[in-house]
């Protein structure tokens, strides 16, 4: 009887020691997992703090095609293999309705809705010196500090008017730009025998001020502007002229 009690006591002690060991191992393992999670969160936070982009210019190739210059103004280098995870959201006006659309990166596309990288610049010259970019599929290289990439954005819509762009990295760092011009100017002419000309513009809104100046002497009584909307306006003559009449114009 005494021997059985001793064996039972020893077995109980062994089980207690094993249990304590398991608890310690579990605690250490759990602490390690928490530490790794904290380290990962700190790394992600540091990346977000040092990651920054700025839009530095834009222009229209045509009504559907927009070119944007974006500069890596942060302290991080972004690999091109991650660019398919970037968000490109464009807002535009079509047939009087405002629409927003998310576009996918497609380096080989030439039609449809897409965006792609077409060129890279560093210190005002085309090309990059560190981690050179290869822009044909499969893309490679890095977008490094101080480098500017030229993006081409295309919307397969009928005469869209671009108004806003948001560009975001996989870490959620965002750059945005308003594409509404403060003013636009140009020249046009009314053909001989005609009494008006339609002038297209890219102001992205209805102009609040239009200035028109003839470049030639007008024999008729007057000229005026009419049919003003968000993408065009009309210059009119009271009488048709024997020759073409040129005009300077500026809208705000």
mmCIF file of C-alpha atoms in Angstrom:
data_model
loop_
_atom_site.group_PDB
_atom_site.id
_atom_site.type_symbol
_atom_site.label_atom_id
_atom_site.label_comp_id
_atom_site.label_asym_id
_atom_site.label_seq_id
_atom_site.Cartn_x
_atom_site.Cartn_y
_atom_site.Cartn_z
ATOM 1 C CA UNK A 1 0.000 0.000 0.000
ATOM 2 C CA UNK A 2 2.816 2.355 0.900
ATOM 3 C CA UNK A 3 4.597 1.593 -2.383
ATOM 4 C CA UNK A 4 1.440 2.376 -4.406
ATOM 5 C CA UNK A 5 1.113 5.710 -2.627
ATOM 6 C CA UNK A 6 4.732 6.563 -3.411
ATOM 7 C CA UNK A 7 4.291 5.698 -7.082
ATOM 8 C CA UNK A 8 1.114 7.753 -7.308
ATOM 9 C CA UNK A 9 2.789 10.707 -5.647
ATOM 10 C CA UNK A 10 5.754 10.498 -8.020
ATOM 11 C CA UNK A 11 3.472 10.263 -11.044
ATOM 12 C CA UNK A 12 1.486 13.283 -9.844
ATOM 13 C CA UNK A 13 4.698 15.257 -9.410
ATOM 14 C CA UNK A 14 5.863 14.333 -12.898
ATOM 15 C CA UNK A 15 2.530 15.426 -14.384
ATOM 16 C CA UNK A 16 2.677 18.734 -12.519
ATOM 17 C CA UNK A 17 6.200 19.384 -13.768
ATOM 18 C CA UNK A 18 5.134 18.507 -17.338
ATOM 19 C CA UNK A 19 2.133 20.811 -17.025
ATOM 20 C CA UNK A 20 4.248 23.694 -15.781
ATOM 21 C CA UNK A 21 6.729 23.082 -18.631
ATOM 22 C CA UNK A 22 3.898 23.170 -21.177
ATOM 23 C CA UNK A 23 2.558 26.399 -19.671
ATOM 24 C CA UNK A 24 5.998 28.017 -19.761
ATOM 25 C CA UNK A 25 6.581 26.866 -23.361
ATOM 26 C CA UNK A 26 3.146 28.130 -24.390
ATOM 27 C CA UNK A 27 3.738 31.469 -22.688
ATOM 28 C CA UNK A 28 7.141 31.879 -24.336
ATOM 29 C CA UNK A 29 5.690 30.914 -27.717
ATOM 30 C CA UNK A 30 2.800 33.324 -27.285
ATOM 31 C CA UNK A 31 5.163 36.112 -26.262
ATOM 32 C CA UNK A 32 7.283 35.404 -29.347
ATOM 33 C CA UNK A 33 4.223 35.631 -31.610
ATOM 34 C CA UNK A 34 3.157 38.920 -29.985
ATOM 35 C CA UNK A 35 6.691 40.303 -30.354
ATOM 36 C CA UNK A 36 6.757 39.351 -34.041
ATOM 37 C CA UNK A 37 3.368 41.000 -34.575
ATOM 38 C CA UNK A 38 4.549 44.190 -32.846
ATOM 39 C CA UNK A 39 7.766 44.234 -34.896
ATOM 40 C CA UNK A 40 5.758 43.729 -38.097
ATOM 41 C CA UNK A 41 3.397 46.557 -37.133
ATOM 42 C CA UNK A 42 6.327 48.859 -36.335
ATOM 43 C CA UNK A 43 7.931 48.058 -39.714
ATOM 44 C CA UNK A 44 4.657 48.801 -41.522
ATOM 45 C CA UNK A 45 4.240 52.068 -39.603
ATOM 46 C CA UNK A 46 7.804 53.122 -40.434
ATOM 47 C CA UNK A 47 7.147 52.401 -44.117
ATOM 48 C CA UNK A 48 3.972 54.480 -44.101
ATOM 49 C CA UNK A 49 5.732 57.350 -42.306
ATOM 50 C CA UNK A 50 8.541 57.477 -44.873
ATOM 51 C CA UNK A 51 6.469 56.720 -48.007
ATOM 52 C CA UNK A 52 5.233 59.770 -49.931
ATOM 53 C CA UNK A 53 4.171 60.632 -53.504
ATOM 54 C CA UNK A 54 3.338 63.943 -55.165
ATOM 55 C CA UNK A 55 1.708 64.783 -58.503
ATOM 56 C CA UNK A 56 3.966 67.166 -60.427
ATOM 57 C CA UNK A 57 2.110 67.670 -63.711
ATOM 58 C CA UNK A 58 -0.516 66.432 -66.135
ATOM 59 C CA UNK A 59 -1.741 66.901 -69.695
ATOM 60 C CA UNK A 60 -4.344 65.466 -72.058
ATOM 61 C CA UNK A 61 -3.290 63.504 -75.142
ATOM 62 C CA UNK A 62 -6.932 63.503 -76.205
ATOM 63 C CA UNK A 63 -10.324 63.519 -74.486
ATOM 64 C CA UNK A 64 -9.915 59.899 -73.334
ATOM 65 C CA UNK A 65 -6.184 59.798 -72.577
ATOM 66 C CA UNK A 66 -4.495 61.529 -69.652
ATOM 67 C CA UNK A 67 -0.787 61.676 -68.783
ATOM 68 C CA UNK A 68 0.295 62.242 -65.174
ATOM 69 C CA UNK A 69 3.719 62.827 -63.626
ATOM 70 C CA UNK A 70 4.140 61.418 -60.102
ATOM 71 C CA UNK A 71 7.318 61.834 -58.044
ATOM 72 C CA UNK A 72 8.530 59.538 -55.268
ATOM 73 C CA UNK A 73 9.031 62.230 -52.630
ATOM 74 C CA UNK A 74 9.509 59.821 -49.732
ATOM 75 C CA UNK A 75 12.456 57.875 -48.364
ATOM 76 C CA UNK A 76 11.372 54.418 -49.490
ATOM 77 C CA UNK A 77 11.927 52.463 -52.692
ATOM 78 C CA UNK A 78 8.887 50.772 -54.238
ATOM 79 C CA UNK A 79 9.275 47.657 -56.363
ATOM 80 C CA UNK A 80 7.459 47.594 -59.696
ATOM 81 C CA UNK A 81 6.298 44.035 -58.998
ATOM 82 C CA UNK A 82 3.944 45.553 -56.403
ATOM 83 C CA UNK A 83 2.435 48.156 -58.735
ATOM 84 C CA UNK A 84 -0.482 45.912 -59.698
ATOM 85 C CA UNK A 85 -1.608 46.415 -56.086
ATOM 86 C CA UNK A 86 -1.693 50.219 -56.448
ATOM 87 C CA UNK A 87 -5.122 51.867 -56.628
ATOM 88 C CA UNK A 88 -5.839 54.287 -59.473
ATOM 89 C CA UNK A 89 -9.229 55.981 -59.122
ATOM 90 C CA UNK A 90 -10.328 58.599 -61.654
ATOM 91 C CA UNK A 91 -13.321 60.897 -61.501
ATOM 92 C CA UNK A 92 -14.664 62.279 -64.749
ATOM 93 C CA UNK A 93 -17.763 63.814 -66.286
ATOM 94 C CA UNK A 94 -19.586 62.057 -69.117
ATOM 95 C CA UNK A 95 -22.836 63.344 -70.635
ATOM 96 C CA UNK A 96 -23.327 65.653 -67.654
ATOM 97 C CA UNK A 97 -22.972 62.850 -65.079
ATOM 98 C CA UNK A 98 -20.035 62.553 -62.661
ATOM 99 C CA UNK A 99 -18.490 59.084 -62.508
ATOM 100 C CA UNK A 100 -15.645 57.512 -60.514
ATOM 101 C CA UNK A 101 -13.835 54.401 -61.704
ATOM 102 C CA UNK A 102 -11.068 52.144 -60.374
ATOM 103 C CA UNK A 103 -8.570 51.222 -63.087
ATOM 104 C CA UNK A 104 -6.262 48.214 -63.280
ATOM 105 C CA UNK A 105 -2.588 48.383 -64.235
ATOM 106 C CA UNK A 106 -2.013 46.927 -67.715
ATOM 107 C CA UNK A 107 1.379 47.627 -69.288
ATOM 108 C CA UNK A 108 0.370 46.057 -72.629
ATOM 109 C CA UNK A 109 -3.065 47.687 -73.066
ATOM 110 C CA UNK A 110 -3.906 50.141 -75.831
ATOM 111 C CA UNK A 111 -7.708 50.201 -75.526
ATOM 112 C CA UNK A 112 -10.335 49.907 -72.820
ATOM 113 C CA UNK A 113 -9.998 51.268 -69.283
ATOM 114 C CA UNK A 114 -6.464 51.007 -67.869
ATOM 115 C CA UNK A 115 -3.382 52.777 -66.571
ATOM 116 C CA UNK A 116 0.293 52.040 -67.169
ATOM 117 C CA UNK A 117 3.780 53.445 -66.639
ATOM 118 C CA UNK A 118 5.264 54.838 -69.838
ATOM 119 C CA UNK A 119 8.474 56.626 -68.778
ATOM 120 C CA UNK A 120 10.707 57.381 -65.796
ATOM 121 C CA UNK A 121 12.740 60.550 -65.137
ATOM 122 C CA UNK A 122 15.484 61.486 -62.682
ATOM 123 C CA UNK A 123 16.908 64.991 -62.233
ATOM 124 C CA UNK A 124 14.957 66.197 -65.269
ATOM 125 C CA UNK A 125 16.394 63.575 -67.645
ATOM 126 C CA UNK A 126 14.596 60.502 -68.956
ATOM 127 C CA UNK A 127 15.803 57.243 -67.399
ATOM 128 C CA UNK A 128 16.839 56.160 -63.908
ATOM 129 C CA UNK A 129 20.239 55.241 -62.502
ATOM 130 C CA UNK A 130 19.470 53.063 -59.468
ATOM 131 C CA UNK A 131 17.460 49.808 -59.732
ATOM 132 C CA UNK A 132 16.580 50.562 -63.396
ATOM 133 C CA UNK A 133 12.964 50.043 -64.391
ATOM 134 C CA UNK A 134 11.939 47.583 -67.089
ATOM 135 C CA UNK A 135 8.464 48.651 -68.204
ATOM 136 C CA UNK A 136 7.651 45.736 -70.504
ATOM 137 C CA UNK A 137 5.949 42.668 -69.044
ATOM 138 C CA UNK A 138 7.208 41.258 -66.730
ATOM 139 C CA UNK A 139 8.094 44.591 -65.147
ATOM 140 C CA UNK A 140 11.080 44.864 -62.820
ATOM 141 C CA UNK A 141 13.164 47.435 -61.006
ATOM 142 C CA UNK A 142 12.287 49.962 -58.329
ATOM 143 C CA UNK A 143 10.720 53.390 -58.103
ATOM 144 C CA UNK A 144 13.361 55.146 -56.035
ATOM 145 C CA UNK A 145 13.470 58.419 -54.118
ATOM 146 C CA UNK A 146 13.484 61.474 -56.388
ATOM 147 C CA UNK A 147 12.370 59.596 -59.503
ATOM 148 C CA UNK A 148 9.324 60.737 -61.473
ATOM 149 C CA UNK A 149 7.167 58.265 -63.373
ATOM 150 C CA UNK A 150 4.888 59.257 -66.239
ATOM 151 C CA UNK A 151 1.566 57.427 -66.057
ATOM 152 C CA UNK A 152 -0.864 57.048 -68.933
ATOM 153 C CA UNK A 153 -4.539 56.790 -67.964
ATOM 154 C CA UNK A 154 -7.181 55.820 -70.510
ATOM 155 C CA UNK A 155 -10.976 55.766 -70.141
ATOM 156 C CA UNK A 156 -13.032 54.141 -72.883
ATOM 157 C CA UNK A 157 -15.886 56.633 -72.549
ATOM 158 C CA UNK A 158 -17.491 59.062 -74.987
ATOM 159 C CA UNK A 159 -15.705 62.427 -74.590
ATOM 160 C CA UNK A 160 -15.036 62.200 -70.837
ATOM 161 C CA UNK A 161 -13.861 65.288 -68.951
ATOM 162 C CA UNK A 162 -11.307 64.279 -66.317
ATOM 163 C CA UNK A 163 -11.742 66.123 -63.018
ATOM 164 C CA UNK A 164 -9.891 64.246 -60.231
ATOM 165 C CA UNK A 165 -7.345 61.456 -59.725
ATOM 166 C CA UNK A 166 -6.441 59.470 -56.593
ATOM 167 C CA UNK A 167 -3.329 57.257 -56.606
ATOM 168 C CA UNK A 168 -2.627 54.964 -53.636
ATOM 169 C CA UNK A 169 0.169 52.544 -52.671
ATOM 170 C CA UNK A 170 -0.502 49.093 -51.156
ATOM 171 C CA UNK A 171 0.310 50.656 -47.747
ATOM 172 C CA UNK A 172 -2.480 53.199 -48.163
ATOM 173 C CA UNK A 173 -0.258 56.216 -48.823
ATOM 174 C CA UNK A 174 -2.240 58.433 -51.196
ATOM 175 C CA UNK A 175 -1.622 61.276 -53.642
ATOM 176 C CA UNK A 176 -4.416 63.147 -55.375
ATOM 177 C CA UNK A 177 -4.792 66.010 -57.803
ATOM 178 C CA UNK A 178 -7.554 68.204 -59.134
ATOM 179 C CA UNK A 179 -7.553 68.259 -62.940
ATOM 180 C CA UNK A 180 -9.682 71.361 -63.314
ATOM 181 C CA UNK A 181 -7.782 74.195 -65.006
ATOM 182 C CA UNK A 182 -7.988 77.711 -63.573
ATOM 183 C CA UNK A 183 -7.850 79.179 -67.080
ATOM 184 C CA UNK A 184 -7.206 78.256 -70.707
ATOM 185 C CA UNK A 185 -6.358 80.329 -73.789
ATOM 186 C CA UNK A 186 -5.937 79.811 -77.504
ATOM 187 C CA UNK A 187 -6.685 81.001 -81.014
ATOM 188 C CA UNK A 188 -9.383 80.168 -83.536
ATOM 189 C CA UNK A 189 -10.911 81.611 -86.702
ATOM 190 C CA UNK A 190 -14.271 81.958 -88.403
ATOM 191 C CA UNK A 191 -14.007 80.787 -91.996
ATOM 192 C CA UNK A 192 -14.817 83.054 -94.922
ATOM 193 C CA UNK A 193 -18.566 83.075 -95.571
ATOM 194 C CA UNK A 194 -19.396 81.682 -92.115
ATOM 195 C CA UNK A 195 -20.772 83.567 -89.134
ATOM 196 C CA UNK A 196 -19.658 81.391 -86.195
ATOM 197 C CA UNK A 197 -17.090 78.893 -84.932
ATOM 198 C CA UNK A 198 -17.357 76.278 -82.170
ATOM 199 C CA UNK A 199 -14.384 76.385 -79.786
ATOM 200 C CA UNK A 200 -13.619 73.304 -77.650
ATOM 201 C CA UNK A 201 -11.907 73.647 -74.269
ATOM 202 C CA UNK A 202 -10.642 71.439 -71.411
ATOM 203 C CA UNK A 203 -11.529 73.652 -68.458
ATOM 204 C CA UNK A 204 -13.652 70.869 -67.000
ATOM 205 C CA UNK A 205 -16.456 73.263 -66.025
ATOM 206 C CA UNK A 206 -18.557 76.093 -67.430
ATOM 207 C CA UNK A 207 -16.339 79.206 -67.735
ATOM 208 C CA UNK A 208 -17.286 82.206 -65.610
ATOM 209 C CA UNK A 209 -15.347 84.689 -67.750
ATOM 210 C CA UNK A 210 -14.607 84.634 -71.509
ATOM 211 C CA UNK A 211 -12.400 87.167 -73.284
ATOM 212 C CA UNK A 212 -12.377 87.259 -77.105
ATOM 213 C CA UNK A 213 -10.230 89.611 -79.226
ATOM 214 C CA UNK A 214 -10.352 89.799 -83.065
ATOM 215 C CA UNK A 215 -7.031 89.421 -84.880
ATOM 216 C CA UNK A 216 -8.406 91.069 -88.052
ATOM 217 C CA UNK A 217 -10.564 94.071 -88.824
ATOM 218 C CA UNK A 218 -14.271 93.244 -88.777
ATOM 219 C CA UNK A 219 -16.570 95.084 -91.187
ATOM 220 C CA UNK A 220 -19.764 93.874 -89.543
ATOM 221 C CA UNK A 221 -21.480 95.522 -86.595
ATOM 222 C CA UNK A 222 -20.312 93.203 -83.837
ATOM 223 C CA UNK A 223 -19.250 89.778 -82.565
ATOM 224 C CA UNK A 224 -20.344 87.896 -79.436
ATOM 225 C CA UNK A 225 -20.056 84.627 -77.513
ATOM 226 C CA UNK A 226 -22.894 82.140 -77.005
ATOM 227 C CA UNK A 227 -23.645 78.469 -76.209
ATOM 228 C CA UNK A 228 -21.156 78.332 -73.351
ATOM 229 C CA UNK A 229 -20.886 74.952 -71.601
ATOM 230 C CA UNK A 230 -18.351 72.732 -69.818
ATOM 231 C CA UNK A 231 -16.471 71.703 -72.965
ATOM 232 C CA UNK A 232 -17.090 74.364 -75.651
ATOM 233 C CA UNK A 233 -18.396 77.802 -76.555
ATOM 234 C CA UNK A 234 -19.330 79.634 -79.770
ATOM 235 C CA UNK A 235 -17.966 82.879 -81.246
ATOM 236 C CA UNK A 236 -20.431 84.634 -83.556
ATOM 237 C CA UNK A 237 -20.266 87.391 -86.196
ATOM 238 C CA UNK A 238 -23.186 89.629 -87.102
ATOM 239 C CA UNK A 239 -22.229 89.291 -90.812
ATOM 240 C CA UNK A 240 -20.046 86.883 -92.749
ATOM 241 C CA UNK A 241 -16.721 88.306 -93.932
ATOM 242 C CA UNK A 242 -14.932 87.965 -97.266
ATOM 243 C CA UNK A 243 -11.896 86.444 -95.544
ATOM 244 C CA UNK A 244 -11.280 84.336 -92.455
ATOM 245 C CA UNK A 245 -11.440 86.248 -89.168
ATOM 246 C CA UNK A 246 -9.039 85.137 -86.443
ATOM 247 C CA UNK A 247 -9.616 85.461 -82.701
ATOM 248 C CA UNK A 248 -7.584 85.228 -79.514
ATOM 249 C CA UNK A 249 -9.560 83.793 -76.600
ATOM 250 C CA UNK A 250 -9.107 83.220 -72.879
ATOM 251 C CA UNK A 251 -11.528 81.558 -70.485
ATOM 252 C CA UNK A 252 -11.570 81.368 -66.676
#
